[in-house]
């Protein structure tokens, strides 16, 4: 397979302009559902990934026991408490999550969510009921690992689902990396009717229509917990803006990697953190939009 790369020039062509007379409702309403006791940072990083990437309104639903912690870190995004049990979101959160998702342009399920049979059932039920475009990351991926047919059902209804696994998550989803990263991502995307963002060096974006691109930005300083949460937030923001979903994923991956390269130049690969990526996303965006 010939490698097709995604570059800054392509990002500049794909990213939309911002209306000078636009208001916050014009730039996407997005919803994030995640967090659990011990995993308070992941949903916050995702939320700020969206806020730093152009979202007009970012809503964040977390279990009630961590709401105070999360809210203290959220000035530009809007957190709300969800019913909880055993330190995680409970099944009683179904209607609040669904109501919020149905009022938004795109949703993200999974960062810091935690794992349990009840959560897996809840996430799958939400996927069945909402028509909102969805991104599954982290524990949102774990929730469907034994229920991947739900992806095909959404695709058959013309609904969009984006998956953002690293290689370990891709393996437990059933992906076959012996084919090579690009071929494996494409096979999975075609079989399940989703867009797959296979993270790692040379992140691959594959669509069910056969499109496939390899990213050209990023470095090993980004290989730290939380970097993927930032990326999922960037994808969410661009999807919420109404971009073509495949282009949104490619642009998000490029911007995320470019922010990582800028952070490495200033901080060094050893000491840079996911927060450094957030702080440099605006600069990465400026390079390809102004």
Coordinates of C-alpha atoms in Angstrom, one line a residue:
X1 CA 0.0 0.0 0.0
X2 CA 1.3 3.4 -1.0
X3 CA 1.6 5.7 2.1
X4 CA -0.5 8.8 1.8
X5 CA 0.6 11.4 4.3
X6 CA -1.3 14.3 5.8
X7 CA 0.5 17.6 5.9
X8 CA 0.1 21.2 7.2
X9 CA -0.8 22.3 3.7
X10 CA -3.7 19.9 3.7
X11 CA -4.7 21.0 7.1
X12 CA -4.8 24.6 5.9
X13 CA -7.0 23.7 3.0
X14 CA -9.4 21.6 5.1
X15 CA -9.9 23.8 8.2
X16 CA -12.9 26.2 7.9
X17 CA -12.8 29.9 8.4
X18 CA -14.4 31.6 11.4
X19 CA -17.2 34.0 10.7
X20 CA -16.3 37.5 12.0
X21 CA -19.9 38.0 13.1
X22 CA -20.2 34.5 14.6
X23 CA -21.3 33.8 18.2
X24 CA -20.6 30.9 20.5
X25 CA -23.5 28.9 19.1
X26 CA -22.0 29.0 15.6
X27 CA -18.8 27.2 16.6
X28 CA -20.1 23.9 17.9
X29 CA -21.8 22.6 21.0
X30 CA -19.9 19.5 22.2
X31 CA -20.4 17.0 25.1
X32 CA -17.9 14.9 27.0
X33 CA -18.8 12.1 29.3
X34 CA -16.2 10.5 31.5
X35 CA -14.2 10.7 34.7
X36 CA -14.1 8.5 37.9
X37 CA -12.5 8.6 41.3
X38 CA -8.7 8.5 40.6
X39 CA -9.2 9.6 37.0
X40 CA -10.1 13.3 37.2
X41 CA -7.5 14.7 34.8
X42 CA -8.6 12.8 31.7
X43 CA -12.0 14.5 31.1
X44 CA -10.5 17.9 32.0
X45 CA -7.7 17.5 29.4
X46 CA -10.2 16.4 26.8
X47 CA -12.5 19.3 27.6
X48 CA -9.6 21.8 27.2
X49 CA -8.5 20.1 24.1
X50 CA -11.9 21.0 22.6
X51 CA -11.9 24.5 24.1
X52 CA -8.4 25.2 22.7
X53 CA -9.4 24.0 19.3
X54 CA -12.3 26.3 18.5
X55 CA -15.4 24.9 20.2
X56 CA -18.0 27.5 21.1
X57 CA -19.5 25.5 24.0
X58 CA -18.0 22.5 25.8
X59 CA -20.1 20.5 28.3
X60 CA -18.5 18.0 30.6
X61 CA -20.5 15.3 32.5
X62 CA -18.6 13.6 35.4
X63 CA -19.7 11.4 38.3
X64 CA -20.9 13.4 41.3
X65 CA -18.1 12.3 43.7
X66 CA -15.5 14.1 41.5
X67 CA -17.6 17.0 40.4
X68 CA -16.0 19.4 42.9
X69 CA -12.5 18.5 41.9
X70 CA -13.3 18.8 38.2
X71 CA -15.2 22.0 38.5
X72 CA -12.3 23.7 40.3
X73 CA -10.2 23.1 37.1
X74 CA -12.9 24.3 34.7
X75 CA -13.2 28.0 34.0
X76 CA -13.9 27.9 30.2
X77 CA -15.8 24.7 30.0
X78 CA -19.1 23.7 31.8
X79 CA -19.0 20.7 34.0
X80 CA -22.1 19.0 35.6
X81 CA -22.5 16.2 38.1
X82 CA -24.0 12.9 37.0
X83 CA -25.5 10.1 39.2
X84 CA -22.8 7.8 40.4
X85 CA -22.3 4.5 42.2
X86 CA -19.0 2.9 43.3
X87 CA -17.1 6.0 42.3
X88 CA -18.2 5.9 38.7
X89 CA -21.1 7.1 36.5
X90 CA -24.1 4.9 37.2
X91 CA -26.9 3.6 35.0
X92 CA -29.1 6.4 36.5
X93 CA -27.1 8.8 34.4
X94 CA -28.6 7.5 31.1
X95 CA -31.2 10.2 30.6
X96 CA -29.0 13.2 31.6
X97 CA -26.2 12.0 29.3
X98 CA -28.6 11.3 26.4
X99 CA -30.4 14.7 26.8
X100 CA -27.1 16.5 26.7
X101 CA -25.8 14.6 23.7
X102 CA -29.0 15.1 21.8
X103 CA -28.6 18.9 22.2
X104 CA -25.0 18.9 20.9
X105 CA -23.3 18.7 17.5
X106 CA -20.9 15.9 18.6
X107 CA -20.1 13.8 21.7
X108 CA -17.1 12.1 23.3
X109 CA -17.5 9.1 25.5
X110 CA -14.7 7.5 27.6
X111 CA -11.9 9.6 29.0
X112 CA -11.3 8.4 32.6
X113 CA -14.7 6.7 32.6
X114 CA -13.6 3.5 34.4
X115 CA -14.6 -0.1 33.6
X116 CA -17.5 -2.2 34.7
X117 CA -20.2 -4.4 33.1
X118 CA -22.8 -1.7 34.1
X119 CA -20.8 1.0 32.4
X120 CA -20.4 -1.1 29.3
X121 CA -24.2 -1.6 29.1
X122 CA -24.7 2.1 29.7
X123 CA -22.4 3.2 27.0
X124 CA -23.9 0.8 24.5
X125 CA -27.4 1.9 25.3
X126 CA -26.4 5.5 24.8
X127 CA -24.9 4.6 21.4
X128 CA -28.1 2.9 20.4
X129 CA -30.3 5.8 21.3
X130 CA -28.5 8.9 20.2
X131 CA -28.0 10.0 16.6
X132 CA -25.3 12.5 17.6
X133 CA -21.9 11.9 16.0
X134 CA -19.8 10.1 18.6
X135 CA -16.1 9.7 19.4
X136 CA -15.1 6.7 21.6
X137 CA -11.7 6.9 23.4
X138 CA -10.0 5.1 26.3
X139 CA -12.6 3.3 28.5
X140 CA -15.3 4.1 25.9
X141 CA -13.4 1.7 23.6
X142 CA -13.3 -0.9 26.3
X143 CA -17.0 -0.7 26.8
X144 CA -17.7 -2.0 23.3
X145 CA -14.9 -4.5 22.9
X146 CA -17.3 -7.4 23.1
X147 CA -20.1 -5.5 21.4
X148 CA -18.5 -4.2 18.3
X149 CA -21.7 -5.0 16.2
X150 CA -23.1 -1.8 17.7
X151 CA -20.7 0.1 15.4
X152 CA -22.2 -1.7 12.3
X153 CA -25.7 -0.9 13.5
X154 CA -24.9 2.7 13.8
X155 CA -23.3 2.7 10.4
X156 CA -26.3 1.0 8.9
X157 CA -28.4 3.9 10.2
X158 CA -26.1 6.4 8.7
X159 CA -24.7 7.5 12.0
X160 CA -21.0 8.5 12.6
X161 CA -18.7 6.9 15.1
X162 CA -15.0 7.6 15.5
X163 CA -12.6 5.4 17.4
X164 CA -9.3 6.6 18.7
X165 CA -7.3 3.6 20.0
X166 CA -3.6 3.2 20.7
X167 CA -2.2 -0.2 19.5
X168 CA -3.0 -2.0 22.8
X169 CA -6.6 -0.9 22.6
X170 CA -6.8 -1.7 18.9
X171 CA -5.6 -5.3 19.7
X172 CA -8.3 -5.9 22.3
X173 CA -10.9 -4.5 19.8
X174 CA -9.8 -7.3 17.5
X175 CA -7.5 -5.4 15.2
X176 CA -4.8 -7.4 13.4
X177 CA -1.6 -5.4 13.3
X178 CA 0.3 -8.2 11.4
X179 CA -1.2 -6.6 8.3
X180 CA 0.7 -3.4 9.0
X181 CA -0.8 -0.3 10.7
X182 CA -2.4 1.2 7.6
X183 CA -3.9 -2.0 6.2
X184 CA -5.1 -3.0 9.7
X185 CA -6.8 0.3 10.3
X186 CA -8.5 0.3 6.9
X187 CA -9.8 -3.2 7.3
X188 CA -11.3 -2.4 10.7
X189 CA -12.8 0.9 9.4
X190 CA -14.4 -0.9 6.5
X191 CA -15.7 -3.9 8.5
X192 CA -17.3 -1.8 11.2
X193 CA -18.3 1.3 9.3
X194 CA -16.4 3.7 11.5
X195 CA -13.5 6.1 11.2
X196 CA -10.4 4.7 13.0
X197 CA -7.6 6.9 14.4
X198 CA -4.8 4.5 15.2
X199 CA -2.5 6.4 17.5
X200 CA 1.2 6.1 17.7
X201 CA 4.3 7.2 15.7
X202 CA 2.8 8.0 12.3
X203 CA -0.8 8.0 13.5
X204 CA -3.1 6.5 10.9
X205 CA -6.6 7.8 10.0
X206 CA -8.7 5.4 8.1
X207 CA -12.3 5.7 6.8
X208 CA -14.9 3.1 5.8
X209 CA -14.8 4.6 2.3
X210 CA -11.2 3.6 1.8
X211 CA -9.5 6.9 2.6
X212 CA -6.3 6.6 4.6
X213 CA -3.7 9.1 5.7
X214 CA -0.6 8.9 7.9
X215 CA 0.3 11.9 10.1
X216 CA 3.6 13.8 9.7
X217 CA 3.9 15.5 13.1
X218 CA 4.6 14.6 16.7
X219 CA 7.4 13.1 18.8
X220 CA 8.1 10.6 21.6
X221 CA 7.8 13.4 24.2
X222 CA 4.0 13.0 23.7
X223 CA 4.1 9.4 24.9
X224 CA 2.7 10.3 28.4
X225 CA -0.7 9.7 30.0
X226 CA -3.1 12.4 29.0
X227 CA -1.9 13.1 25.5
X228 CA -4.6 11.0 24.0
X229 CA -7.2 12.8 26.0
X230 CA -6.1 16.1 24.5
X231 CA -6.3 14.6 21.0
X232 CA -9.8 13.3 21.5
X233 CA -10.9 16.8 22.6
X234 CA -9.3 18.3 19.4
X235 CA -11.2 15.8 17.2
X236 CA -14.4 16.6 19.1
X237 CA -14.0 20.3 18.5
X238 CA -13.4 20.0 14.8
X239 CA -16.2 17.5 14.4
X240 CA -18.5 19.9 16.3
X241 CA -17.6 22.7 13.9
X242 CA -19.2 20.7 11.1
X243 CA -16.1 19.5 9.2
X244 CA -16.1 16.4 7.1
X245 CA -15.4 13.8 9.8
X246 CA -12.4 12.2 8.0
X247 CA -10.8 15.7 7.5
X248 CA -11.6 16.6 11.1
X249 CA -9.7 13.6 12.3
X250 CA -6.7 14.2 10.0
X251 CA -6.5 17.9 11.0
X252 CA -6.8 17.1 14.7
X253 CA -4.0 14.6 14.6
X254 CA -1.8 17.0 12.7
X255 CA -2.5 19.9 15.1
X256 CA -2.0 17.7 18.1
X257 CA 1.3 16.5 16.8
X258 CA 2.4 20.0 15.8
X259 CA 1.6 21.3 19.3
X260 CA 3.8 18.4 20.6
X261 CA 6.6 19.5 18.3
X262 CA 6.3 23.1 19.5
X263 CA 6.3 21.9 23.1
X264 CA 9.4 19.7 22.5
X265 CA 11.3 22.7 21.0
X266 CA 10.7 24.8 24.1
X267 CA 10.5 22.3 27.0
X268 CA 12.3 19.2 25.6
X269 CA 10.9 15.8 25.1
X270 CA 11.7 14.5 28.6
X271 CA 9.9 17.2 30.6
X272 CA 7.0 18.2 28.3
X273 CA 3.5 17.3 29.5
X274 CA 0.0 17.1 28.0
X275 CA -0.8 20.5 29.5
X276 CA 2.1 21.9 27.3
X277 CA 0.2 20.5 24.3
X278 CA -2.9 22.4 25.3
X279 CA -1.0 25.6 25.7
X280 CA 0.5 25.3 22.2
X281 CA -2.6 24.2 20.3
X282 CA -3.5 27.9 19.6
X283 CA 0.0 28.4 18.0
X284 CA -0.4 25.3 15.9
X285 CA -3.8 26.5 14.7
X286 CA -2.4 29.9 13.8
X287 CA 0.2 28.4 11.6
X288 CA -2.5 26.9 9.3
X289 CA -5.4 29.3 9.6
X290 CA -3.8 32.8 9.5

